[in-house]
Amino acid sequence: QVQLVESGGGLVQVGGSLRLSCAASGRTLDFNTLGWFRQSPGKEREFVAAMNWRGDIKPYGNSVQGRFKISRNSAKDTVYLQMNDLKPEDTALYYCATSTVFLQRGGQPLNIRDYASWGQGTQVTVSS
């Protein structure tokens, strides 16, 4: 079992930046992909970004492409989501999740059902 803890959320003005962190512990060798998702009230959970542990495959959701960047630390136990040029529509509860499925280079992001372990989420609110 993998335990995931998100942090770094908060209130930010339009155009501002935040960096979210996702700390992984437990059976961290058991997963191959880590993803970020978000969910706003009344909406379905939306894919934001993902990466494999080598760090060379990083698909992004269309709405965040060019503004958000996913990365990890050298110890491979923390994954970050740098969010720039934030917009009110980025307001959501942000989750990280892990999957044992491999990302394919040039392929589509994994199905949300492929992610087995989830964190509790961290709230991001963008004010206009």
CSV table of C-alpha atoms in Angstrom, one decimal:
chain,number,residue,atom,x,y,z
A,1,GLN,CA,0.0,0.0,0.0
A,2,VAL,CA,1.2,3.5,-0.9
A,3,GLN,CA,0.3,6.5,1.3
A,4,LEU,CA,0.1,9.9,-0.4
A,5,VAL,CA,-0.1,13.2,1.3
A,6,GLU,CA,-0.7,16.4,-0.7
A,7,SER,CA,0.3,19.9,0.5
A,8,GLY,CA,0.9,23.4,-0.8
A,9,GLY,CA,-2.7,24.4,-1.6
A,10,GLY,CA,-4.1,27.8,-0.7
A,11,LEU,CA,-5.6,31.0,-1.8
A,12,VAL,CA,-4.0,32.9,-4.7
A,13,GLN,CA,-4.9,35.7,-7.0
A,14,VAL,CA,-5.5,35.4,-10.7
A,15,GLY,CA,-2.1,35.2,-12.5
A,16,GLY,CA,-0.3,33.9,-9.4
A,17,SER,CA,1.5,30.7,-8.8
A,18,LEU,CA,1.5,27.8,-6.4
A,19,ARG,CA,3.5,24.6,-6.0
A,20,LEU,CA,1.8,21.5,-4.8
A,21,SER,CA,3.7,18.6,-3.3
A,22,CYS,CA,2.8,14.9,-3.0
A,23,ALA,CA,4.8,12.9,-0.5
A,24,ALA,CA,4.7,9.2,-1.1
A,25,SER,CA,5.5,6.6,1.6
A,26,GLY,CA,5.0,2.8,2.0
A,27,ARG,CA,5.4,0.5,-1.0
A,28,THR,CA,6.7,3.2,-3.3
A,29,LEU,CA,8.4,0.7,-5.5
A,30,ASP,CA,5.0,-0.8,-6.4
A,31,PHE,CA,3.9,2.0,-8.7
A,32,ASN,CA,5.0,3.3,-12.1
A,33,THR,CA,3.0,6.4,-12.7
A,34,LEU,CA,2.0,9.2,-10.5
A,35,GLY,CA,-0.8,11.6,-11.5
A,36,TRP,CA,-2.4,14.8,-10.4
A,37,PHE,CA,-6.2,15.3,-10.7
A,38,ARG,CA,-8.6,18.0,-9.6
A,39,GLN,CA,-12.3,18.2,-8.8
A,40,SER,CA,-14.6,21.1,-8.3
A,41,PRO,CA,-18.0,20.9,-6.7
A,42,GLY,CA,-20.5,19.4,-9.1
A,43,LYS,CA,-17.9,18.3,-11.6
A,44,GLU,CA,-16.2,15.1,-12.4
A,45,ARG,CA,-12.6,14.5,-11.3
A,46,GLU,CA,-10.4,15.9,-14.1
A,47,PHE,CA,-6.9,14.8,-15.2
A,48,VAL,CA,-4.2,17.4,-14.7
A,49,ALA,CA,-0.8,15.8,-15.2
A,50,ALA,CA,1.1,12.6,-14.8
A,51,MET,CA,4.6,11.3,-15.0
A,52,ASN,CA,6.6,8.1,-14.9
A,53,TRP,CA,9.3,7.7,-12.4
A,54,ARG,CA,12.0,8.1,-15.0
A,55,GLY,CA,10.5,11.5,-15.6
A,56,ASP,CA,10.6,11.4,-19.4
A,57,ILE,CA,6.9,10.9,-20.1
A,58,LYS,CA,4.7,13.8,-18.8
A,59,PRO,CA,1.2,14.1,-20.3
A,60,TYR,CA,-0.9,17.2,-19.3
A,61,GLY,CA,-4.5,18.0,-19.4
A,62,ASN,CA,-5.5,20.4,-22.2
A,63,SER,CA,-6.6,23.1,-19.8
A,64,VAL,CA,-3.3,23.3,-18.0
A,65,GLN,CA,-0.9,22.7,-20.9
A,66,GLY,CA,1.9,25.3,-20.9
A,67,ARG,CA,1.0,26.6,-17.4
A,68,PHE,CA,1.5,23.7,-15.1
A,69,LYS,CA,4.6,21.5,-14.7
A,70,ILE,CA,5.0,18.2,-13.0
A,71,SER,CA,8.4,17.1,-11.6
A,72,ARG,CA,9.8,14.9,-8.8
A,73,ASN,CA,12.7,15.0,-6.4
A,74,SER,CA,15.9,13.0,-6.8
A,75,ALA,CA,14.8,10.6,-4.0
A,76,LYS,CA,11.7,9.8,-6.0
A,77,ASP,CA,9.4,10.1,-3.0
A,78,THR,CA,7.9,13.5,-3.7
A,79,VAL,CA,6.2,14.8,-6.8
A,80,TYR,CA,5.5,18.4,-7.4
A,81,LEU,CA,3.0,20.3,-9.5
A,82,GLN,CA,4.1,23.9,-10.3
A,83,MET,CA,1.1,25.9,-11.3
A,84,ASN,CA,1.6,29.3,-13.0
A,85,ASP,CA,-0.7,31.9,-14.4
A,86,LEU,CA,-3.5,30.6,-12.3
A,87,LYS,CA,-7.1,31.2,-13.4
A,88,PRO,CA,-10.4,31.1,-11.4
A,89,GLU,CA,-11.3,27.9,-13.3
A,90,ASP,CA,-8.3,26.2,-11.7
A,91,THR,CA,-10.1,26.4,-8.3
A,92,ALA,CA,-10.5,22.8,-7.1
A,93,LEU,CA,-9.4,20.2,-4.7
A,94,TYR,CA,-6.2,18.7,-6.1
A,95,TYR,CA,-5.4,15.0,-5.6
A,96,CYS,CA,-2.3,12.9,-6.3
A,97,ALA,CA,-2.7,9.3,-7.2
A,98,THR,CA,-0.5,6.3,-8.2
A,99,SER,CA,-0.9,3.6,-10.7
A,100,THR,CA,1.0,0.4,-11.5
A,101,VAL,CA,0.3,0.9,-15.2
A,102,PHE,CA,3.0,2.4,-17.3
A,103,LEU,CA,2.6,5.6,-19.3
A,104,GLN,CA,3.2,5.1,-23.0
A,105,ARG,CA,5.4,7.6,-24.8
A,106,GLY,CA,3.2,9.7,-27.1
A,107,GLY,CA,0.1,7.9,-25.8
A,108,GLN,CA,-2.9,9.0,-23.9
A,109,PRO,CA,-2.9,9.6,-20.1
A,110,LEU,CA,-4.0,6.6,-18.1
A,111,ASN,CA,-7.7,6.1,-17.4
A,112,ILE,CA,-8.6,7.4,-13.9
A,113,ARG,CA,-9.6,3.8,-13.0
A,114,ASP,CA,-6.0,2.7,-13.4
A,115,TYR,CA,-5.1,4.7,-10.3
A,116,ALA,CA,-5.4,2.7,-7.2
A,117,SER,CA,-4.0,4.9,-4.4
A,118,TRP,CA,-5.2,8.4,-3.7
A,119,GLY,CA,-4.3,11.2,-1.3
A,120,GLN,CA,-6.8,13.3,0.6
A,121,GLY,CA,-6.4,16.3,-1.5
A,122,THR,CA,-5.3,19.9,-1.1
A,123,GLN,CA,-7.5,22.9,-1.9
A,124,VAL,CA,-6.5,25.5,-4.4
A,125,THR,CA,-8.6,28.7,-4.6
A,126,VAL,CA,-7.9,31.3,-7.2
A,127,SER,CA,-9.6,34.7,-6.6
A,128,SER,CA,-10.3,37.2,-9.3
